[in-house]
Amino acid sequence: MAIKITEECINCGACEPECPNNAIYEGGVEWAIADGTTIKGSFVLMDGSTVDADQRFEPLSVDTYYISPNKCTECQGFHEEPQCAAVCPVDCCVPDEMYQETVEELLAKKDKMHI
């Protein structure tokens, strides 16, 4: 399951540099699959659509930091726990119930992003 940042976020930015997948963005900033990954060319998003890895997407939040579920692996394959949640001073990095993924699926996503 991906991690999400709730409205309790105080925009401290502690989470962003901790993400090994560069899945965390400041509110209002567009995101791309290629940001901080080794992906080139086309990539299949969680909804099944295929996009260019460099394609920029609208921010998922304009007011607070946010996590792209297409890039979040809950730090599987990197750390024992999600690092955003570990460093968040207000505990606003929580599991996103909209994105149910197994550990195997998360590890496969990680392997696709970091060749």
GROMACS .gro file of C-alpha atoms in nm:
model
  115
    1MET     CA    1   0.000   0.000   0.000
    2ALA     CA    2   0.136   0.344  -0.085
    3ILE     CA    3   0.182   0.611   0.179
    4LYS     CA    4  -0.011   0.939   0.170
    5ILE     CA    5   0.038   1.270   0.344
    6THR     CA    6  -0.268   1.395   0.531
    7GLU     CA    7  -0.396   1.750   0.570
    8GLU     CA    8  -0.218   1.770   0.906
    9CYS     CA    9   0.108   1.826   0.713
   10ILE     CA   10   0.293   2.135   0.840
   11ASN     CA   11   0.508   2.160   0.524
   12CYS     CA   12   0.833   2.111   0.713
   13GLY     CA   13   0.985   1.919   0.420
   14ALA     CA   14   1.154   1.656   0.639
   15CYS     CA   15   1.006   1.372   0.434
   16GLU     CA   16   1.109   1.478   0.084
   17PRO     CA   17   1.485   1.409   0.101
   18GLU     CA   18   1.425   1.075   0.279
   19CYS     CA   19   1.232   0.917  -0.010
   20PRO     CA   20   1.451   0.674  -0.209
   21ASN     CA   21   1.208   0.690  -0.503
   22ASN     CA   22   1.172   1.068  -0.519
   23ALA     CA   23   0.796   1.012  -0.481
   24ILE     CA   24   0.744   1.310  -0.247
   25TYR     CA   25   0.686   1.656  -0.388
   26GLU     CA   26   0.621   1.998  -0.241
   27GLY     CA   27   0.262   2.116  -0.284
   28GLY     CA   28   0.202   2.275  -0.623
   29VAL     CA   29   0.500   2.108  -0.791
   30GLU     CA   30   0.440   1.889  -1.097
   31TRP     CA   31   0.579   1.534  -1.083
   32ALA     CA   32   0.720   1.282  -1.331
   33ILE     CA   33   0.809   0.913  -1.313
   34ALA     CA   34   1.164   0.993  -1.432
   35ASP     CA   35   1.234   1.226  -1.138
   36GLY     CA   36   1.498   1.052  -0.926
   37THR     CA   37   1.465   0.718  -1.105
   38THR     CA   38   1.646   0.544  -1.390
   39ILE     CA   39   1.331   0.505  -1.601
   40LYS     CA   40   1.351   0.615  -1.964
   41GLY     CA   41   1.084   0.588  -2.230
   42SER     CA   42   0.739   0.451  -2.157
   43PHE     CA   43   0.609   0.345  -1.817
   44VAL     CA   44   0.281   0.180  -1.715
   45LEU     CA   45   0.103   0.362  -1.433
   46MET     CA   46  -0.100   0.186  -1.165
   47ASP     CA   47  -0.422   0.260  -1.356
   48GLY     CA   48  -0.285   0.070  -1.658
   49SER     CA   49  -0.220   0.373  -1.875
   50THR     CA   50   0.116   0.409  -2.047
   51VAL     CA   51   0.301   0.740  -2.026
   52ASP     CA   52   0.641   0.876  -2.114
   53ALA     CA   53   0.861   0.873  -1.803
   54ASP     CA   54   0.944   1.241  -1.855
   55GLN     CA   55   0.579   1.348  -1.881
   56ARG     CA   56   0.491   1.605  -1.613
   57PHE     CA   57   0.172   1.553  -1.414
   58GLU     CA   58  -0.041   1.798  -1.221
   59PRO     CA   59   0.039   1.820  -0.850
   60LEU     CA   60  -0.173   1.593  -0.630
   61SER     CA   61  -0.186   1.873  -0.374
   62VAL     CA   62  -0.124   2.244  -0.394
   63ASP     CA   63  -0.120   2.324  -0.023
   64THR     CA   64   0.093   2.050   0.131
   65TYR     CA   65   0.361   1.800   0.037
   66TYR     CA   66   0.224   1.492  -0.139
   67ILE     CA   67   0.334   1.143  -0.242
   68SER     CA   68   0.285   1.003  -0.591
   69PRO     CA   69   0.139   0.652  -0.537
   70ASN     CA   70   0.282   0.552  -0.876
   71LYS     CA   71   0.632   0.592  -0.730
   72CYS     CA   72   0.582   0.500  -0.362
   73THR     CA   73   0.710   0.158  -0.257
   74GLU     CA   74   0.682   0.213   0.120
   75CYS     CA   75   1.064   0.202   0.107
   76GLN     CA   76   1.050  -0.174   0.039
   77GLY     CA   77   1.392  -0.292  -0.070
   78PHE     CA   78   1.557   0.014   0.083
   79HIS     CA   79   1.455   0.041   0.450
   80GLU     CA   80   1.265  -0.155   0.713
   81GLU     CA   81   0.993   0.113   0.737
   82PRO     CA   82   0.869   0.406   0.529
   83GLN     CA   83   1.121   0.682   0.592
   84CYS     CA   84   0.870   0.963   0.543
   85ALA     CA   85   0.665   0.830   0.834
   86ALA     CA   86   0.978   0.776   1.044
   87VAL     CA   87   1.087   1.142   1.018
   88CYS     CA   88   0.747   1.316   1.015
   89PRO     CA   89   0.712   1.530   1.328
   90VAL     CA   90   0.331   1.532   1.312
   91ASP     CA   91   0.269   1.172   1.199
   92CYS     CA   92   0.086   1.273   0.882
   93CYS     CA   93   0.249   1.008   0.658
   94VAL     CA   94   0.007   0.717   0.677
   95PRO     CA   95  -0.091   0.415   0.463
   96ASP     CA   96  -0.310   0.511   0.167
   97GLU     CA   97  -0.605   0.273   0.174
   98MET     CA   98  -0.683   0.353  -0.192
   99TYR     CA   99  -0.368   0.172  -0.309
  100GLN     CA  100  -0.346  -0.187  -0.184
  101GLU     CA  101  -0.020  -0.353  -0.293
  102THR     CA  102   0.162  -0.660  -0.170
  103VAL     CA  103   0.528  -0.653  -0.066
  104GLU     CA  104   0.607  -0.841  -0.387
  105GLU     CA  105   0.428  -0.577  -0.597
  106LEU     CA  106   0.609  -0.297  -0.414
  107LEU     CA  107   0.947  -0.465  -0.469
  108ALA     CA  108   0.866  -0.515  -0.839
  109LYS     CA  109   0.778  -0.144  -0.868
  110LYS     CA  110   1.109  -0.056  -0.697
  111ASP     CA  111   1.301  -0.279  -0.938
  112LYS     CA  112   1.134  -0.108  -1.239
  113MET     CA  113   1.233   0.237  -1.113
  114HIS     CA  114   1.592   0.157  -1.016
  115ILE     CA  115   1.762  -0.054  -1.282
   0.00000   0.00000   0.00000
